[in-house]
């Protein structure tokens, strides 16, 4: 399944995350650590907005949001800052403190999410 969207250059990361979650041991560990469903809402330079869901509560999968999903944590940021977050050039707490990341839900879950992203990057 192609999760990337041409108007969001950094959205190809969702395909990478999905591929990383094909490792069942890693997926089970991520579900045990996070136990949360994340919505990642990105805004691009053209002010388009799109949301992806990463489910670390039920079955460790990634998909584009359809509008009715119940989530535990929502991260709202620009496509540029999402790229910096997943590339390791920034962290969720840092972006939050600089007001470049809006968070709905527990801050500690966002920090834990950042740690899992780092582990996924190591697997690449």
PDB file of N, CA and C in Angstrom, residues 30-117:
ATOM      1  N   UNK A  30       6.886  -2.521  19.979  1.00  0.00           N
ATOM      2  CA  UNK A  30       6.383  -1.148  19.859  1.00  0.00           C
ATOM      3  C   UNK A  30       4.986  -1.027  20.463  1.00  0.00           C
ATOM      4  N   UNK A  31       4.134  -2.021  20.207  1.00  0.00           N
ATOM      5  CA  UNK A  31       2.784  -2.013  20.779  1.00  0.00           C
ATOM      6  C   UNK A  31       2.878  -2.070  22.300  1.00  0.00           C
ATOM      7  N   UNK A  32       3.754  -2.922  22.827  1.00  0.00           N
ATOM      8  CA  UNK A  32       3.904  -3.042  24.278  1.00  0.00           C
ATOM      9  C   UNK A  32       4.426  -1.749  24.900  1.00  0.00           C
ATOM     10  N   UNK A  33       5.371  -1.090  24.230  1.00  0.00           N
ATOM     11  CA  UNK A  33       5.954   0.150  24.754  1.00  0.00           C
ATOM     12  C   UNK A  33       4.999   1.330  24.675  1.00  0.00           C
ATOM     13  N   UNK A  34       4.325   1.474  23.552  1.00  0.00           N
ATOM     14  CA  UNK A  34       3.531   2.680  23.308  1.00  0.00           C
ATOM     15  C   UNK A  34       2.068   2.535  23.702  1.00  0.00           C
ATOM     16  N   UNK A  35       1.454   1.440  23.308  1.00  0.00           N
ATOM     17  CA  UNK A  35       0.042   1.193  23.594  1.00  0.00           C
ATOM     18  C   UNK A  35      -0.808   2.428  23.309  1.00  0.00           C
ATOM     19  N   UNK A  36      -0.662   2.974  22.113  1.00  0.00           N
ATOM     20  CA  UNK A  36      -1.407   4.179  21.744  1.00  0.00           C
ATOM     21  C   UNK A  36      -1.596   4.224  20.230  1.00  0.00           C
ATOM     22  N   UNK A  37      -2.606   4.961  19.818  1.00  0.00           N
ATOM     23  CA  UNK A  37      -2.862   5.217  18.402  1.00  0.00           C
ATOM     24  C   UNK A  37      -2.536   6.680  18.143  1.00  0.00           C
ATOM     25  N   UNK A  38      -1.658   6.902  17.166  1.00  0.00           N
ATOM     26  CA  UNK A  38      -1.181   8.243  16.847  1.00  0.00           C
ATOM     27  C   UNK A  38      -1.776   8.726  15.534  1.00  0.00           C
ATOM     28  N   UNK A  39      -2.198   9.974  15.524  1.00  0.00           N
ATOM     29  CA  UNK A  39      -2.590  10.645  14.289  1.00  0.00           C
ATOM     30  C   UNK A  39      -1.495  11.670  14.001  1.00  0.00           C
ATOM     31  N   UNK A  40      -0.958  11.612  12.808  1.00  0.00           N
ATOM     32  CA  UNK A  40       0.054  12.574  12.381  1.00  0.00           C
ATOM     33  C   UNK A  40      -0.588  13.448  11.315  1.00  0.00           C
ATOM     34  N   UNK A  41      -0.818  14.697  11.646  1.00  0.00           N
ATOM     35  CA  UNK A  41      -1.430  15.635  10.714  1.00  0.00           C
ATOM     36  C   UNK A  41      -0.357  16.580  10.192  1.00  0.00           C
ATOM     37  N   UNK A  42      -0.176  16.546   8.879  1.00  0.00           N
ATOM     38  CA  UNK A  42       0.851  17.363   8.246  1.00  0.00           C
ATOM     39  C   UNK A  42       0.216  18.481   7.423  1.00  0.00           C
ATOM     40  N   UNK A  43       0.896  19.609   7.418  1.00  0.00           N
ATOM     41  CA  UNK A  43       0.489  20.749   6.592  1.00  0.00           C
ATOM     42  C   UNK A  43       1.660  21.072   5.685  1.00  0.00           C
ATOM     43  N   UNK A  44       1.391  21.184   4.383  1.00  0.00           N
ATOM     44  CA  UNK A  44       2.482  21.482   3.450  1.00  0.00           C
ATOM     45  C   UNK A  44       2.547  22.978   3.139  1.00  0.00           C
ATOM     46  N   UNK A  45       3.467  23.357   2.274  1.00  0.00           N
ATOM     47  CA  UNK A  45       3.660  24.773   1.929  1.00  0.00           C
ATOM     48  C   UNK A  45       2.436  25.377   1.250  1.00  0.00           C
ATOM     49  N   UNK A  46       1.634  24.552   0.594  1.00  0.00           N
ATOM     50  CA  UNK A  46       0.432  25.027  -0.079  1.00  0.00           C
ATOM     51  C   UNK A  46      -0.789  25.045   0.825  1.00  0.00           C
ATOM     52  N   UNK A  47      -0.573  24.853   2.147  1.00  0.00           N
ATOM     53  CA  UNK A  47      -1.631  24.824   3.151  1.00  0.00           C
ATOM     54  C   UNK A  47      -2.586  23.642   3.005  1.00  0.00           C
ATOM     55  N   UNK A  48      -2.155  22.596   2.290  1.00  0.00           N
ATOM     56  CA  UNK A  48      -2.931  21.358   2.260  1.00  0.00           C
ATOM     57  C   UNK A  48      -2.680  20.625   3.571  1.00  0.00           C
ATOM     58  N   UNK A  49      -3.684  19.904   4.032  1.00  0.00           N
ATOM     59  CA  UNK A  49      -3.574  19.159   5.285  1.00  0.00           C
ATOM     60  C   UNK A  49      -3.963  17.713   5.022  1.00  0.00           C
ATOM     61  N   UNK A  50      -3.162  16.789   5.564  1.00  0.00           N
ATOM     62  CA  UNK A  50      -3.456  15.370   5.429  1.00  0.00           C
ATOM     63  C   UNK A  50      -3.037  14.677   6.730  1.00  0.00           C
ATOM     64  N   UNK A  51      -3.776  13.614   7.076  1.00  0.00           N
ATOM     65  CA  UNK A  51      -3.512  12.897   8.319  1.00  0.00           C
ATOM     66  C   UNK A  51      -3.274  11.417   8.052  1.00  0.00           C
ATOM     67  N   UNK A  52      -2.287  10.874   8.750  1.00  0.00           N
ATOM     68  CA  UNK A  52      -1.988   9.443   8.733  1.00  0.00           C
ATOM     69  C   UNK A  52      -2.156   8.915  10.145  1.00  0.00           C
ATOM     70  N   UNK A  53      -2.547   7.667  10.268  1.00  0.00           N
ATOM     71  CA  UNK A  53      -2.730   7.018  11.561  1.00  0.00           C
ATOM     72  C   UNK A  53      -1.668   5.932  11.706  1.00  0.00           C
ATOM     73  N   UNK A  54      -1.023   5.914  12.860  1.00  0.00           N
ATOM     74  CA  UNK A  54      -0.087   4.840  13.191  1.00  0.00           C
ATOM     75  C   UNK A  54      -0.644   4.174  14.446  1.00  0.00           C
ATOM     76  N   UNK A  55      -1.072   2.939  14.286  1.00  0.00           N
ATOM     77  CA  UNK A  55      -1.728   2.199  15.364  1.00  0.00           C
ATOM     78  C   UNK A  55      -0.703   1.333  16.089  1.00  0.00           C
ATOM     79  N   UNK A  56      -0.322   1.778  17.264  1.00  0.00           N
ATOM     80  CA  UNK A  56       0.571   1.006  18.129  1.00  0.00           C
ATOM     81  C   UNK A  56      -0.216   0.470  19.325  1.00  0.00           C
ATOM     82  N   UNK A  57      -1.506   0.305  19.147  1.00  0.00           N
ATOM     83  CA  UNK A  57      -2.330  -0.211  20.233  1.00  0.00           C
ATOM     84  C   UNK A  57      -2.911  -1.577  19.877  1.00  0.00           C
ATOM     85  N   UNK A  58      -3.345  -1.739  18.669  1.00  0.00           N
ATOM     86  CA  UNK A  58      -4.041  -2.964  18.286  1.00  0.00           C
ATOM     87  C   UNK A  58      -3.179  -3.893  17.439  1.00  0.00           C
ATOM     88  N   UNK A  59      -2.812  -3.454  16.244  1.00  0.00           N
ATOM     89  CA  UNK A  59      -2.122  -4.373  15.344  1.00  0.00           C
ATOM     90  C   UNK A  59      -0.936  -3.766  14.604  1.00  0.00           C
ATOM     91  N   UNK A  60      -0.383  -2.701  15.107  1.00  0.00           N
ATOM     92  CA  UNK A  60       0.835  -2.090  14.547  1.00  0.00           C
ATOM     93  C   UNK A  60       0.749  -1.916  13.034  1.00  0.00           C
ATOM     94  N   UNK A  61      -0.096  -0.973  12.619  1.00  0.00           N
ATOM     95  CA  UNK A  61      -0.211  -0.692  11.192  1.00  0.00           C
ATOM     96  C   UNK A  61      -0.291   0.807  10.956  1.00  0.00           C
ATOM     97  N   UNK A  62      -0.063   1.189   9.705  1.00  0.00           N
ATOM     98  CA  UNK A  62      -0.088   2.590   9.300  1.00  0.00           C
ATOM     99  C   UNK A  62      -1.076   2.722   8.151  1.00  0.00           C
ATOM    100  N   UNK A  63      -1.897   3.778   8.191  1.00  0.00           N
ATOM    101  CA  UNK A  63      -2.847   4.012   7.110  1.00  0.00           C
ATOM    102  C   UNK A  63      -3.221   5.486   7.071  1.00  0.00           C
ATOM    103  N   UNK A  64      -3.762   5.903   5.939  1.00  0.00           N
ATOM    104  CA  UNK A  64      -4.260   7.280   5.818  1.00  0.00           C
ATOM    105  C   UNK A  64      -5.579   7.391   6.569  1.00  0.00           C
ATOM    106  N   UNK A  65      -5.743   8.494   7.250  1.00  0.00           N
ATOM    107  CA  UNK A  65      -6.962   8.716   8.017  1.00  0.00           C
ATOM    108  C   UNK A  65      -8.158   8.913   7.094  1.00  0.00           C
ATOM    109  N   UNK A  66      -9.290   8.409   7.535  1.00  0.00           N
ATOM    110  CA  UNK A  66     -10.520   8.589   6.775  1.00  0.00           C
ATOM    111  C   UNK A  66     -11.482   9.542   7.471  1.00  0.00           C
ATOM    112  N   UNK A  67     -11.193   9.866   8.720  1.00  0.00           N
ATOM    113  CA  UNK A  67     -11.998  10.862   9.406  1.00  0.00           C
ATOM    114  C   UNK A  67     -12.718  10.391  10.653  1.00  0.00           C
ATOM    115  N   UNK A  68     -12.861   9.101  10.861  1.00  0.00           N
ATOM    116  CA  UNK A  68     -13.607   8.645  12.019  1.00  0.00           C
ATOM    117  C   UNK A  68     -12.783   7.900  13.051  1.00  0.00           C
ATOM    118  N   UNK A  69     -11.461   7.942  12.920  1.00  0.00           N
ATOM    119  CA  UNK A  69     -10.603   7.167  13.802  1.00  0.00           C
ATOM    120  C   UNK A  69     -10.515   7.792  15.200  1.00  0.00           C
ATOM    121  N   UNK A  70     -10.534   6.935  16.200  1.00  0.00           N
ATOM    122  CA  UNK A  70     -10.303   7.371  17.569  1.00  0.00           C
ATOM    123  C   UNK A  70      -8.819   7.207  17.853  1.00  0.00           C
ATOM    124  N   UNK A  71      -8.179   8.289  18.277  1.00  0.00           N
ATOM    125  CA  UNK A  71      -6.745   8.254  18.525  1.00  0.00           C
ATOM    126  C   UNK A  71      -6.449   8.706  19.945  1.00  0.00           C
ATOM    127  N   UNK A  72      -5.269   8.317  20.423  1.00  0.00           N
ATOM    128  CA  UNK A  72      -4.834   8.719  21.763  1.00  0.00           C
ATOM    129  C   UNK A  72      -3.997   9.988  21.723  1.00  0.00           C
ATOM    130  N   UNK A  73      -3.208  10.138  20.659  1.00  0.00           N
ATOM    131  CA  UNK A  73      -2.294  11.273  20.531  1.00  0.00           C
ATOM    132  C   UNK A  73      -2.358  11.797  19.102  1.00  0.00           C
ATOM    133  N   UNK A  74      -2.452  13.106  18.970  1.00  0.00           N
ATOM    134  CA  UNK A  74      -2.396  13.736  17.652  1.00  0.00           C
ATOM    135  C   UNK A  74      -1.213  14.682  17.622  1.00  0.00           C
ATOM    136  N   UNK A  75      -0.367  14.491  16.618  1.00  0.00           N
ATOM    137  CA  UNK A  75       0.757  15.384  16.379  1.00  0.00           C
ATOM    138  C   UNK A  75       0.420  16.205  15.138  1.00  0.00           C
ATOM    139  N   UNK A  76       0.487  17.522  15.259  1.00  0.00           N
ATOM    140  CA  UNK A  76       0.175  18.418  14.152  1.00  0.00           C
ATOM    141  C   UNK A  76       1.416  19.260  13.882  1.00  0.00           C
ATOM    142  N   UNK A  77       1.953  19.145  12.663  1.00  0.00           N
ATOM    143  CA  UNK A  77       3.163  19.868  12.325  1.00  0.00           C
ATOM    144  C   UNK A  77       3.296  20.001  10.818  1.00  0.00           C
ATOM    145  N   UNK A  78       4.253  20.778  10.405  1.00  0.00           N
ATOM    146  CA  UNK A  78       4.475  20.973   8.968  1.00  0.00           C
ATOM    147  C   UNK A  78       5.176  19.750   8.388  1.00  0.00           C
ATOM    148  N   UNK A  79       5.051  19.605   7.095  1.00  0.00           N
ATOM    149  CA  UNK A  79       5.738  18.535   6.387  1.00  0.00           C
ATOM    150  C   UNK A  79       7.246  18.637   6.627  1.00  0.00           C
ATOM    151  N   UNK A  80       7.766  19.847   6.620  1.00  0.00           N
ATOM    152  CA  UNK A  80       9.194  20.085   6.842  1.00  0.00           C
ATOM    153  C   UNK A  80       9.628  19.592   8.223  1.00  0.00           C
ATOM    154  N   UNK A  81       8.856  19.940   9.256  1.00  0.00           N
ATOM    155  CA  UNK A  81       9.228  19.543  10.615  1.00  0.00           C
ATOM    156  C   UNK A  81       9.037  18.044  10.843  1.00  0.00           C
ATOM    157  N   UNK A  82       8.064  17.430  10.171  1.00  0.00           N
ATOM    158  CA  UNK A  82       7.910  15.976  10.247  1.00  0.00           C
ATOM    159  C   UNK A  82       9.164  15.310   9.687  1.00  0.00           C
ATOM    160  N   UNK A  83       9.663  15.826   8.564  1.00  0.00           N
ATOM    161  CA  UNK A  83      10.884  15.292   7.969  1.00  0.00           C
ATOM    162  C   UNK A  83      12.040  15.409   8.956  1.00  0.00           C
ATOM    163  N   UNK A  84      12.160  16.538   9.622  1.00  0.00           N
ATOM    164  CA  UNK A  84      13.230  16.733  10.607  1.00  0.00           C
ATOM    165  C   UNK A  84      13.067  15.778  11.794  1.00  0.00           C
ATOM    166  N   UNK A  85      11.843  15.532  12.187  1.00  0.00           N
ATOM    167  CA  UNK A  85      11.577  14.632  13.309  1.00  0.00           C
ATOM    168  C   UNK A  85      11.985  13.200  12.973  1.00  0.00           C
ATOM    169  N   UNK A  86      11.545  12.704  11.840  1.00  0.00           N
ATOM    170  CA  UNK A  86      11.830  11.312  11.490  1.00  0.00           C
ATOM    171  C   UNK A  86      13.276  11.111  11.034  1.00  0.00           C
ATOM    172  N   UNK A  87      13.916  12.177  10.573  1.00  0.00           N
ATOM    173  CA  UNK A  87      15.302  12.091  10.139  1.00  0.00           C
ATOM    174  C   UNK A  87      16.273  12.204  11.316  1.00  0.00           C
ATOM    175  N   UNK A  88      15.743  12.540  12.493  1.00  0.00           N
ATOM    176  CA  UNK A  88      16.584  12.660  13.675  1.00  0.00           C
ATOM    177  C   UNK A  88      17.226  14.016  13.857  1.00  0.00           C
ATOM    178  N   UNK A  89      16.898  14.969  12.994  1.00  0.00           N
ATOM    179  CA  UNK A  89      17.454  16.314  13.129  1.00  0.00           C
ATOM    180  C   UNK A  89      16.753  17.103  14.210  1.00  0.00           C
ATOM    181  N   UNK A  90      15.621  16.597  14.675  1.00  0.00           N
ATOM    182  CA  UNK A  90      14.873  17.246  15.747  1.00  0.00           C
ATOM    183  C   UNK A  90      14.164  16.162  16.545  1.00  0.00           C
ATOM    184  N   UNK A  91      13.521  16.561  17.630  1.00  0.00           N
ATOM    185  CA  UNK A  91      12.771  15.617  18.456  1.00  0.00           C
ATOM    186  C   UNK A  91      11.397  16.205  18.751  1.00  0.00           C
ATOM    187  N   UNK A  92      10.470  15.352  19.104  1.00  0.00           N
ATOM    188  CA  UNK A  92       9.117  15.817  19.410  1.00  0.00           C
ATOM    189  C   UNK A  92       9.116  16.826  20.560  1.00  0.00           C
ATOM    190  N   UNK A  93       9.813  16.552  21.677  1.00  0.00           N
ATOM    191  CA  UNK A  93       9.814  17.554  22.749  1.00  0.00           C
ATOM    192  C   UNK A  93      10.410  18.901  22.321  1.00  0.00           C
ATOM    193  N   UNK A  94      11.469  18.852  21.508  1.00  0.00           N
ATOM    194  CA  UNK A  94      12.085  20.101  21.043  1.00  0.00           C
ATOM    195  C   UNK A  94      11.129  20.887  20.156  1.00  0.00           C
ATOM    196  N   UNK A  95      10.504  20.201  19.195  1.00  0.00           N
ATOM    197  CA  UNK A  95       9.553  20.876  18.307  1.00  0.00           C
ATOM    198  C   UNK A  95       8.376  21.436  19.100  1.00  0.00           C
ATOM    199  N   UNK A  96       7.945  20.699  20.113  1.00  0.00           N
ATOM    200  CA  UNK A  96       6.838  21.151  20.947  1.00  0.00           C
ATOM    201  C   UNK A  96       7.225  22.433  21.697  1.00  0.00           C
ATOM    202  N   UNK A  97       8.413  22.428  22.269  1.00  0.00           N
ATOM    203  CA  UNK A  97       8.852  23.603  23.026  1.00  0.00           C
ATOM    204  C   UNK A  97       9.051  24.817  22.131  1.00  0.00           C
ATOM    205  N   UNK A  98       9.398  24.591  20.862  1.00  0.00           N
ATOM    206  CA  UNK A  98       9.572  25.689  19.911  1.00  0.00           C
ATOM    207  C   UNK A  98       8.256  26.069  19.224  1.00  0.00           C
ATOM    208  N   UNK A  99       7.160  25.460  19.666  1.00  0.00           N
ATOM    209  CA  UNK A  99       5.821  25.723  19.128  1.00  0.00           C
ATOM    210  C   UNK A  99       5.715  25.374  17.637  1.00  0.00           C
ATOM    211  N   UNK A 100       6.489  24.383  17.210  1.00  0.00           N
ATOM    212  CA  UNK A 100       6.434  23.923  15.826  1.00  0.00           C
ATOM    213  C   UNK A 100       5.685  22.593  15.724  1.00  0.00           C
ATOM    214  N   UNK A 101       5.281  22.088  16.867  1.00  0.00           N
ATOM    215  CA  UNK A 101       4.507  20.858  16.965  1.00  0.00           C
ATOM    216  C   UNK A 101       3.374  21.108  17.928  1.00  0.00           C
ATOM    217  N   UNK A 102       2.162  20.846  17.465  1.00  0.00           N
ATOM    218  CA  UNK A 102       1.004  20.923  18.350  1.00  0.00           C
ATOM    219  C   UNK A 102       0.669  19.496  18.742  1.00  0.00           C
ATOM    220  N   UNK A 103       0.340  19.327  19.982  1.00  0.00           N
ATOM    221  CA  UNK A 103       0.109  18.004  20.524  1.00  0.00           C
ATOM    222  C   UNK A 103      -1.243  17.964  21.207  1.00  0.00           C
ATOM    223  N   UNK A 104      -2.027  16.969  20.859  1.00  0.00           N
ATOM    224  CA  UNK A 104      -3.279  16.705  21.560  1.00  0.00           C
ATOM    225  C   UNK A 104      -3.125  15.319  22.162  1.00  0.00           C
ATOM    226  N   UNK A 105      -3.052  15.273  23.470  1.00  0.00           N
ATOM    227  CA  UNK A 105      -2.819  14.014  24.160  1.00  0.00           C
ATOM    228  C   UNK A 105      -1.610  14.153  25.072  1.00  0.00           C
ATOM    229  N   UNK A 106      -1.218  13.065  25.709  1.00  0.00           N
ATOM    230  CA  UNK A 106      -0.123  13.116  26.681  1.00  0.00           C
ATOM    231  C   UNK A 106       1.249  13.374  26.050  1.00  0.00           C
ATOM    232  N   UNK A 107       1.980  14.314  26.612  1.00  0.00           N
ATOM    233  CA  UNK A 107       3.309  14.666  26.130  1.00  0.00           C
ATOM    234  C   UNK A 107       4.273  13.481  26.217  1.00  0.00           C
ATOM    235  N   UNK A 108       4.151  12.677  27.255  1.00  0.00           N
ATOM    236  CA  UNK A 108       5.047  11.526  27.402  1.00  0.00           C
ATOM    237  C   UNK A 108       4.868  10.513  26.281  1.00  0.00           C
ATOM    238  N   UNK A 109       3.648  10.389  25.756  1.00  0.00           N
ATOM    239  CA  UNK A 109       3.416   9.481  24.630  1.00  0.00           C
ATOM    240  C   UNK A 109       4.136   9.989  23.378  1.00  0.00           C
ATOM    241  N   UNK A 110       4.197  11.305  23.214  1.00  0.00           N
ATOM    242  CA  UNK A 110       4.921  11.876  22.070  1.00  0.00           C
ATOM    243  C   UNK A 110       6.405  11.599  22.200  1.00  0.00           C
ATOM    244  N   UNK A 111       6.927  11.697  23.415  1.00  0.00           N
ATOM    245  CA  UNK A 111       8.343  11.422  23.641  1.00  0.00           C
ATOM    246  C   UNK A 111       8.642   9.945  23.363  1.00  0.00           C
ATOM    247  N   UNK A 112       7.771   9.065  23.799  1.00  0.00           N
ATOM    248  CA  UNK A 112       7.955   7.629  23.550  1.00  0.00           C
ATOM    249  C   UNK A 112       7.898   7.335  22.057  1.00  0.00           C
ATOM    250  N   UNK A 113       7.015   8.018  21.357  1.00  0.00           N
ATOM    251  CA  UNK A 113       6.881   7.853  19.910  1.00  0.00           C
ATOM    252  C   UNK A 113       8.191   8.209  19.220  1.00  0.00           C
ATOM    253  N   UNK A 114       8.823   9.278  19.679  1.00  0.00           N
ATOM    254  CA  UNK A 114      10.100   9.704  19.128  1.00  0.00           C
ATOM    255  C   UNK A 114      11.149   8.596  19.280  1.00  0.00           C
ATOM    256  N   UNK A 115      11.146   7.894  20.410  1.00  0.00           N
ATOM    257  CA  UNK A 115      12.098   6.805  20.645  1.00  0.00           C
ATOM    258  C   UNK A 115      11.856   5.653  19.671  1.00  0.00           C
ATOM    259  N   UNK A 116      10.602   5.335  19.400  1.00  0.00           N
ATOM    260  CA  UNK A 116      10.290   4.252  18.466  1.00  0.00           C
ATOM    261  C   UNK A 116      10.696   4.658  17.052  1.00  0.00           C
ATOM    262  N   UNK A 117      10.489   5.916  16.683  1.00  0.00           N
ATOM    263  CA  UNK A 117      10.952   6.389  15.373  1.00  0.00           C
ATOM    264  C   UNK A 117      12.452   6.213  15.216  1.00  0.00           C
TER     265      UNK A 117
END
